[in-house]
Amino acid sequence: MVDNGVSDSLFKMPTIKFTKLFINGHFVDSISGKTFETIDPRTGEVIVKISEGTKEDIDAAVAAAREAFDTGPWPRMTGVERAKIMVKWAELIEENGEELAALDTIEAGLLYQLTKFGIPAAADMLRYYAGAADKIHGEVLKSSGQFHAYTLMEPIGVVGHIIPWNVPLMMFFTKVAPSIAAGCTMVLKPAEQTPLSALFAGVPDGVLNVVPGFGPTAGAAISSHMEIDKVSFTGSVETGREVMHAAASSNLKAVSLELGGKSPLIIFDDADLDKAADLAFFGMEKYVLLVLEGIYDELEKKLVEKAKAWVVGDPFDPKTNQGPQADKNQFDKILSYIEHGKKEGATLLTGGKSIGTKGYFIEPTIFSHVKEDMRITQDEIFGPVMTLMKFKTIEEAIKRANNTRYGLAAGIVTKNIDTANTMSRSIRAGIVWINCYLILESDIPFGGYKISGFGGKDLGLNALHKYLQLKSVVTPIYNSPW
Ligand code: ADP
């Protein structure tokens, strides 16, 4: 082990084949010729230089997508034909799975065990929406009898997808699979921290265009573009607001926002505490932990023990529990939240520091006795920082769980079915996991309440409707027998 926790023997560098923009079926340099560096968060060193797309490149990508939508085969194919291509694509993903998974691990610091697990999940997402591609239809309406009226379900057009760095490949297919099944064409901008897996694609020319670049340039060019019909964004609340402003002041394109969260994980006193501790660590980056008074001290002890045994290191090592944070910005942001927690008077039980001098590793950190109005309780940290709070009654748990601007998700750990039912109906969040956490599957809709987003859920059959629009057709019936 070197001092950043990365052992040399595990330092696997996947072959990197694609570093350019993907426009109209070809890998091309950016028009400006500019590039940016993508960084390995294990070491802080450059992995490779990527072509940097700016407004002109977005214009070229949109022109290709527009042409493919307005005159190309993709929206005009039958659903079965589109499905065949999607299924083929799913196979290619599985064939290249190890390489794709390694790209996400090396760029985002995600555990290789998780990114590898994400490969069949991504392929299945394509298969799931492929199965829906030939079942998109409107309906015949009753109307007054004097008219024949029906609806058509049509693809919305050219979609701009803007995605973040947290789970790059899964996010890519969460967006691309339903929109491509719907018959849309698209321009996707991956996050500047994690462009590599998105460049590993392949469908008919112009249908899918990928332009890596930065938010204020390439991202903003998508949200303000006059020829894009819909922008589907996943990222922070602040950027979500900007995307919506830009959409409103350009061509009023449709907007879907999937934004941050600060989700409660609520542990009742009948819970299996080992399981509760496992779930707490599994979703550590995502929530505030609310714990019933009677088990608070015991759970606190278990969590600290677990933190001490928690292995932070090379995400390729199967023994590792936690890899590096995705980039320097994120690393600095998390450490500054930890300082806030200390200053605001929360009790630091364990952790609280970075590890080593190289790369972006942070100790699993647990704050106890946090207050509702502390920044570490209210803000999304997106790092290994757990915050524990005590409650006495179910009513108090509900109140605390809802005392957040966010409404992305919640977790409940209890063996009592009544408690589970009451909690799942009382919490204002888009998904409630009972005795599990962070379970995401193709047919389970995901998306927030309140400032965590709106405009249609990701995943599930609902997600298709983010990329479809309804048209009504009405024609008179002369000499109707009815
Ligand atoms: P995160 O905190 O998850 O990185 P961001 O909202 O900053 O969230 O980034 C999510 C995505 O939005 C990234 O692809 C980023 O490049 C892009 N982005 C950032 N700023 C803008 C902007 N002003 N307009 C459009 N996209 C942006």
XYZ file of C-alpha atoms and ligand atoms in Angstrom:
509
model
C 0.000 0.000 0.000
C 1.184 3.480 -0.811
C 0.023 6.365 1.335
C -3.155 7.014 -0.617
C -4.346 3.472 -0.080
C -3.784 2.361 -3.682
C -1.635 -0.715 -4.109
C 0.341 -0.739 -7.343
C -0.640 -4.254 -8.352
C -4.280 -3.213 -8.545
C -3.639 -0.099 -10.581
C -5.468 -1.238 -13.685
C -5.623 1.218 -16.531
C -8.239 0.195 -19.090
C -7.371 0.886 -22.725
C -9.025 4.133 -23.617
C -10.312 4.091 -27.169
C -12.678 7.015 -27.362
C -11.691 10.534 -26.396
C -13.382 12.641 -29.060
C -16.871 14.046 -29.559
C -19.343 11.636 -31.138
C -21.404 13.523 -33.720
C -23.450 12.107 -36.586
C -21.935 8.657 -36.220
C -18.305 9.766 -36.168
C -15.692 10.544 -33.577
C -14.485 14.075 -34.281
C -12.230 16.693 -32.713
C -13.920 19.715 -31.198
C -14.196 22.667 -33.591
C -11.928 24.803 -31.400
C -9.417 21.943 -31.103
C -9.526 22.412 -27.320
C -9.187 19.486 -24.918
C -9.582 18.990 -21.170
C -8.022 16.518 -18.799
C -9.919 13.775 -17.045
C -8.392 12.911 -13.684
C -7.933 9.632 -11.818
C -9.293 10.406 -8.315
C -7.071 7.678 -6.827
C -3.964 9.677 -7.640
C -5.006 13.130 -8.855
C -3.136 12.345 -12.085
C -4.344 12.829 -15.644
C -5.908 9.759 -17.270
C -6.305 11.170 -20.748
C -7.182 14.331 -22.664
C -10.726 14.599 -23.983
C -11.968 16.847 -26.805
C -13.796 19.755 -25.230
C -17.120 20.576 -26.826
C -18.385 24.149 -26.735
C -21.384 25.950 -28.233
C -20.301 25.385 -31.876
C -19.984 21.641 -31.272
C -23.384 21.528 -29.594
C -24.760 23.353 -32.673
C -23.249 20.691 -34.948
C -24.586 17.877 -32.760
C -28.065 19.417 -32.639
C -28.043 19.878 -36.426
C -27.272 16.143 -36.804
C -29.951 15.169 -34.293
C -32.480 17.537 -35.898
C -31.822 16.077 -39.360
C -32.052 12.528 -37.981
C -35.361 13.368 -36.342
C -36.933 15.429 -39.134
C -35.967 13.229 -42.073
C -34.090 10.178 -40.795
C -35.302 6.625 -40.243
C -35.237 6.432 -36.427
C -38.605 8.012 -35.510
C -40.215 6.423 -38.579
C -39.110 2.860 -37.885
C -41.513 0.468 -36.292
C -41.044 -0.063 -32.582
C -39.914 -3.628 -33.301
C -37.127 -2.385 -35.556
C -35.913 0.050 -32.920
C -36.141 -2.703 -30.308
C -33.917 -5.041 -32.372
C -31.153 -2.443 -32.451
C -31.494 -1.752 -28.745
C -31.238 -5.448 -27.908
C -28.108 -5.751 -30.054
C -26.670 -2.760 -28.233
C -27.397 -4.436 -24.883
C -25.355 -7.452 -26.025
C -22.447 -5.229 -27.045
C -22.478 -3.620 -23.622
C -22.258 -6.974 -21.929
C -19.460 -8.087 -24.266
C -17.471 -4.965 -23.376
C -18.617 -4.939 -19.765
C -15.323 -5.177 -17.925
C -13.813 -2.363 -19.911
C -16.841 -0.100 -19.466
C -17.033 -0.780 -15.749
C -13.330 -0.003 -15.381
C -13.807 3.365 -17.104
C -16.378 4.429 -14.517
C -14.221 3.163 -11.658
C -11.157 4.941 -12.869
C -12.928 8.258 -13.421
C -15.513 8.412 -10.643
C -13.719 6.323 -7.988
C -16.725 3.975 -7.780
C -16.047 0.475 -6.469
C -15.336 -1.878 -9.365
C -17.665 -4.427 -7.779
C -20.483 -1.914 -8.161
C -19.654 -0.702 -11.657
C -19.336 -4.341 -12.791
C -22.744 -5.074 -11.288
C -24.035 -2.034 -13.214
C -23.206 -3.569 -16.609
C -25.994 -6.199 -16.778
C -28.281 -3.611 -15.178
C -27.505 -1.117 -17.963
C -27.987 -3.791 -20.630
C -31.287 -4.820 -19.049
C -32.425 -1.225 -19.056
C -32.012 -1.214 -22.831
C -33.913 -4.507 -23.054
C -36.674 -3.211 -20.784
C -37.343 -0.152 -22.948
C -36.825 -2.189 -26.124
C -39.777 -4.274 -24.927
C -41.848 -1.114 -24.645
C -40.825 0.419 -27.997
C -43.578 -1.384 -29.936
C -46.280 -0.732 -27.334
C -46.427 3.022 -27.616
C -49.862 4.081 -28.778
C -52.681 6.513 -28.224
C -56.309 5.645 -27.720
C -59.679 6.045 -29.423
C -61.795 8.580 -27.550
C -65.476 8.438 -26.864
C -66.212 12.037 -27.984
C -69.734 13.142 -28.866
C -70.561 10.612 -31.576
C -70.439 13.285 -34.251
C -66.699 13.049 -34.328
C -64.115 10.362 -34.560
C -61.409 11.367 -32.104
C -58.231 9.627 -31.139
C -54.818 10.354 -29.685
C -51.396 9.693 -31.124
C -48.338 9.250 -28.943
C -45.449 10.875 -30.772
C -41.758 11.231 -29.893
C -41.074 14.680 -28.468
C -38.241 15.380 -30.921
C -34.624 16.285 -30.259
C -33.729 15.775 -26.604
C -30.786 17.349 -24.773
C -29.555 15.223 -21.875
C -27.236 16.763 -19.283
C -25.939 14.266 -16.735
C -23.700 14.277 -13.628
C -20.694 12.233 -12.535
C -22.054 10.055 -9.728
C -22.947 6.865 -11.635
C -21.990 7.733 -15.224
C -22.936 4.610 -17.172
C -26.191 3.923 -15.333
C -27.162 7.558 -15.688
C -26.371 7.451 -19.411
C -28.736 4.532 -20.022
C -31.376 5.833 -17.606
C -31.682 8.803 -19.967
C -30.852 7.293 -23.333
C -32.788 3.997 -23.188
C -36.340 5.417 -22.811
C -35.772 8.389 -25.118
C -34.293 6.234 -27.846
C -37.154 3.696 -27.496
C -39.620 6.583 -27.833
C -38.097 7.427 -31.238
C -36.331 10.619 -30.185
C -32.910 11.724 -31.334
C -30.548 13.351 -28.872
C -27.463 15.214 -27.777
C -25.968 14.122 -24.488
C -23.428 15.993 -22.425
C -21.747 13.808 -19.823
C -20.194 15.446 -16.771
C -16.741 16.930 -17.281
C -15.399 14.592 -14.553
C -16.644 11.401 -16.228
C -16.941 11.528 -20.026
C -15.359 8.187 -20.916
C -18.155 5.615 -20.619
C -20.635 7.817 -22.535
C -18.314 7.867 -25.540
C -18.590 4.109 -25.811
C -21.844 4.040 -27.847
C -23.224 3.076 -31.295
C -26.647 3.537 -33.003
C -27.720 5.003 -36.413
C -25.973 8.209 -37.432
C -27.250 11.369 -35.849
C -29.617 9.607 -33.424
C -27.244 9.771 -30.469
C -24.613 12.482 -30.272
C -22.264 12.808 -27.305
C -20.468 16.066 -26.588
C -18.287 16.168 -23.482
C -17.552 19.643 -22.173
C -18.184 22.003 -19.283
C -21.507 23.125 -17.843
C -21.499 26.864 -18.474
C -20.429 26.359 -22.117
C -21.580 23.012 -23.576
C -24.325 22.442 -20.966
C -25.776 25.940 -21.266
C -25.689 25.659 -25.084
C -28.058 22.672 -24.751
C -30.521 24.262 -22.336
C -30.722 27.495 -24.367
C -30.727 25.889 -27.837
C -33.585 26.932 -30.127
C -33.703 23.575 -31.956
C -33.874 21.246 -28.941
C -37.406 20.226 -27.970
C -36.741 18.906 -24.493
C -33.997 19.053 -21.895
C -33.665 16.271 -19.381
C -31.289 17.246 -16.595
C -29.847 15.436 -13.599
C -27.600 17.389 -11.238
C -27.641 20.017 -8.529
C -30.555 22.269 -7.598
C -28.588 25.409 -8.481
C -27.801 24.191 -11.984
C -31.348 22.864 -12.388
C -32.621 26.404 -11.836
C -30.233 27.725 -14.491
C -31.299 25.049 -16.954
C -34.936 25.955 -16.423
C -34.257 29.682 -16.833
C -32.385 29.023 -20.067
C -35.171 26.770 -21.359
C -37.791 29.392 -20.502
C -35.972 32.285 -22.087
C -35.045 30.435 -25.301
C -37.719 28.321 -27.000
C -39.700 27.215 -23.916
C -38.494 23.656 -24.414
C -39.975 21.035 -22.105
C -37.909 20.433 -18.953
C -37.411 17.452 -16.652
C -35.280 17.946 -13.570
C -33.883 15.215 -11.337
C -32.045 17.102 -8.610
C -30.375 16.441 -5.303
C -31.622 14.943 -2.099
C -30.991 14.725 1.607
C -32.959 11.670 2.472
C -33.792 10.328 5.917
C -33.029 6.733 6.903
C -35.289 6.089 9.861
C -34.422 3.274 12.236
C -37.077 2.060 14.686
C -36.354 0.200 17.895
C -37.621 -3.148 16.581
C -35.054 -3.083 13.748
C -32.328 -5.665 13.313
C -29.474 -3.363 14.317
C -26.793 -5.166 12.301
C -28.917 -4.822 9.202
C -29.623 -1.191 10.057
C -25.889 -0.512 10.401
C -25.227 -2.215 7.044
C -27.873 -0.083 5.335
C -26.529 3.018 7.025
C -23.111 2.381 5.492
C -24.528 1.271 2.152
C -26.215 4.620 1.603
C -23.861 6.702 3.714
C -23.507 9.518 1.213
C -27.155 10.123 0.789
C -28.971 10.779 4.018
C -29.594 11.902 7.540
C -29.973 9.006 9.947
C -32.917 9.254 12.353
C -32.784 6.766 15.191
C -35.341 5.956 17.870
C -34.099 6.930 21.305
C -34.089 3.434 22.854
C -31.538 2.020 20.400
C -29.514 5.165 19.755
C -26.505 4.378 21.953
C -26.261 0.782 20.799
C -26.490 1.701 17.133
C -23.974 4.490 17.586
C -21.525 1.940 18.993
C -22.106 -0.448 16.085
C -21.619 2.298 13.532
C -18.338 3.412 15.049
C -17.067 -0.192 15.118
C -18.048 -0.587 11.499
C -16.358 2.682 10.536
C -13.115 1.506 12.169
C -13.156 -1.674 10.080
C -14.234 0.133 6.896
C -11.585 -0.192 4.168
C -10.936 2.981 2.191
C -8.664 2.457 -0.786
C -8.299 1.296 -4.347
C -11.797 0.847 -5.835
C -10.478 -2.068 -7.929
C -9.600 -4.051 -4.789
C -12.482 -6.376 -3.838
C -11.644 -5.807 -0.157
C -12.258 -2.070 -0.466
C -15.502 -0.656 0.947
C -15.037 2.902 -0.213
C -13.019 4.438 -3.043
C -11.880 8.010 -3.546
C -14.252 10.935 -4.025
C -14.863 11.768 -7.671
C -12.783 14.931 -7.978
C -10.881 17.644 -6.143
C -13.884 19.988 -5.954
C -16.031 17.338 -4.366
C -13.200 16.341 -2.007
C -12.750 19.959 -0.851
C -16.501 20.445 -0.519
C -16.883 17.373 1.712
C -13.972 18.389 3.951
C -15.459 21.854 4.317
C -18.806 20.335 5.344
C -16.962 18.302 7.973
C -15.438 21.532 9.327
C -18.914 23.097 9.381
C -20.228 20.131 11.352
C -17.485 20.573 13.950
C -18.054 24.336 14.187
C -21.814 23.984 14.435
C -21.358 21.793 17.491
C -22.187 18.293 16.236
C -20.266 15.511 18.024
C -17.644 13.945 15.754
C -17.673 10.240 16.658
C -15.122 9.047 14.152
C -13.308 10.061 10.959
C -13.300 13.662 9.823
C -10.034 13.721 7.876
C -8.651 13.029 4.437
C -6.362 10.018 3.944
C -2.873 10.185 2.493
C -1.346 12.918 0.392
C -2.353 11.693 -3.041
C -5.830 11.262 -4.484
C -9.162 12.189 -2.957
C -9.716 9.768 -0.085
C -11.773 10.694 2.985
C -12.344 8.737 6.202
C -15.878 7.521 6.874
C -17.131 10.236 9.179
C -19.936 10.041 11.721
C -21.496 13.021 13.450
C -23.848 12.385 16.315
C -26.380 14.697 17.997
C -26.830 16.828 14.920
C -29.536 19.498 14.949
C -32.183 19.963 12.312
C -30.951 23.375 11.212
C -27.256 22.481 10.814
C -25.825 22.660 7.300
C -24.611 19.058 7.513
C -28.240 18.057 8.155
C -29.863 20.200 5.497
C -27.415 20.162 2.556
C -26.603 17.318 0.220
C -22.965 16.447 0.950
C -22.397 13.557 -1.441
C -19.553 12.147 0.578
C -18.900 9.641 3.397
C -20.447 11.744 6.126
C -23.132 10.250 8.325
C -25.287 12.434 10.542
C -27.234 10.916 13.425
C -30.299 12.356 15.101
C -32.491 10.990 17.886
C -36.290 10.846 17.915
C -38.853 9.706 20.492
C -42.110 9.025 18.650
C -43.294 8.125 15.174
C -44.914 11.585 14.863
C -41.577 13.209 15.583
C -39.868 10.959 13.026
C -42.375 12.020 10.361
C -41.945 15.693 11.185
C -38.157 15.490 11.073
C -38.129 13.383 7.924
C -40.227 16.014 6.162
C -38.279 18.966 7.523
C -36.137 19.297 4.415
C -36.425 21.208 1.167
C -35.648 17.966 -0.630
C -37.922 15.017 -1.316
C -35.838 12.496 -3.234
C -36.048 9.344 -1.136
C -36.391 7.852 2.335
C -35.500 4.591 4.040
C -37.290 2.872 6.904
C -35.915 0.054 9.016
C -38.537 -1.742 11.072
C -40.175 -5.141 11.420
C -43.553 -3.589 12.181
C -45.810 -3.501 9.112
C -48.000 -0.756 10.574
C -45.017 1.479 11.211
C -43.773 0.807 7.667
C -47.167 1.613 6.134
C -47.670 4.793 8.145
C -44.182 6.043 7.376
C -44.266 5.281 3.662
C -47.513 7.229 3.276
C -46.431 10.162 5.451
C -43.075 10.985 3.962
C -43.037 13.447 1.087
C -40.447 11.771 -1.105
C -40.433 10.081 -4.503
C -39.306 6.643 -3.298
C -39.432 4.873 0.067
C -37.223 1.867 0.694
C -38.365 -0.390 3.541
C -35.638 -2.592 5.055
C -33.425 -1.874 2.058
C -31.784 1.181 0.582
C -30.858 2.521 -2.865
C -32.541 -0.277 -4.781
C -32.902 0.981 -8.350
C -34.309 -1.210 -11.091
C -35.540 -0.570 -14.621
C -39.226 -0.813 -13.746
C -39.122 1.173 -10.484
C -39.774 4.875 -11.150
C -37.253 7.214 -9.541
C -37.532 10.966 -9.090
C -38.135 13.505 -6.393
C -40.811 15.536 -4.696
C -40.302 19.193 -3.722
C -36.985 20.699 -4.863
C -35.636 17.256 -5.764
C -37.249 17.643 -9.167
C -40.261 17.338 -11.422
C -41.244 16.766 -15.018
C -41.566 12.988 -15.009
C -39.702 10.188 -13.285
C -36.652 8.357 -14.544
C -36.915 4.569 -14.924
C -40.152 2.626 -15.145
C -42.623 2.837 -18.021
C -43.411 6.401 -16.909
C -40.012 7.497 -18.139
C -41.057 6.823 -21.737
C -43.658 9.551 -21.344
C -40.976 12.104 -20.609
C -39.961 11.672 -24.224
C -43.396 11.412 -25.843
C -46.116 13.920 -26.529
C -49.780 13.422 -27.029
C -51.608 14.652 -30.103
C -55.389 14.585 -30.460
C -56.905 14.021 -33.888
C -60.544 14.840 -34.544
C -62.581 14.303 -37.701
C -66.353 14.590 -38.267
C -68.414 11.501 -38.979
C -71.147 12.193 -41.490
C -74.267 10.062 -41.420
C -73.288 8.362 -38.207
C -75.684 5.529 -37.338
C -75.250 6.525 -33.612
P -23.032 18.151 -9.570
O -22.952 18.927 -8.284
O -23.786 16.880 -9.497
O -21.745 18.095 -10.339
P -23.976 20.058 -11.498
O -25.377 20.510 -11.528
O -22.910 21.055 -11.277
O -24.032 18.943 -10.404
O -23.608 19.243 -12.811
C -24.446 18.334 -13.456
C -24.293 18.507 -14.946
O -24.734 19.818 -15.312
C -22.858 18.381 -15.461
O -22.881 17.717 -16.726
C -22.445 19.833 -15.619
O -21.421 20.022 -16.583
C -23.743 20.466 -16.094
N -23.841 21.923 -15.884
C -23.191 22.696 -14.968
N -23.533 24.002 -15.100
C -24.430 24.076 -16.119
C -25.171 25.145 -16.739
N -25.047 26.405 -16.344
N -26.017 24.829 -17.750
C -26.182 23.544 -18.153
N -25.501 22.501 -17.620
C -24.632 22.748 -16.615
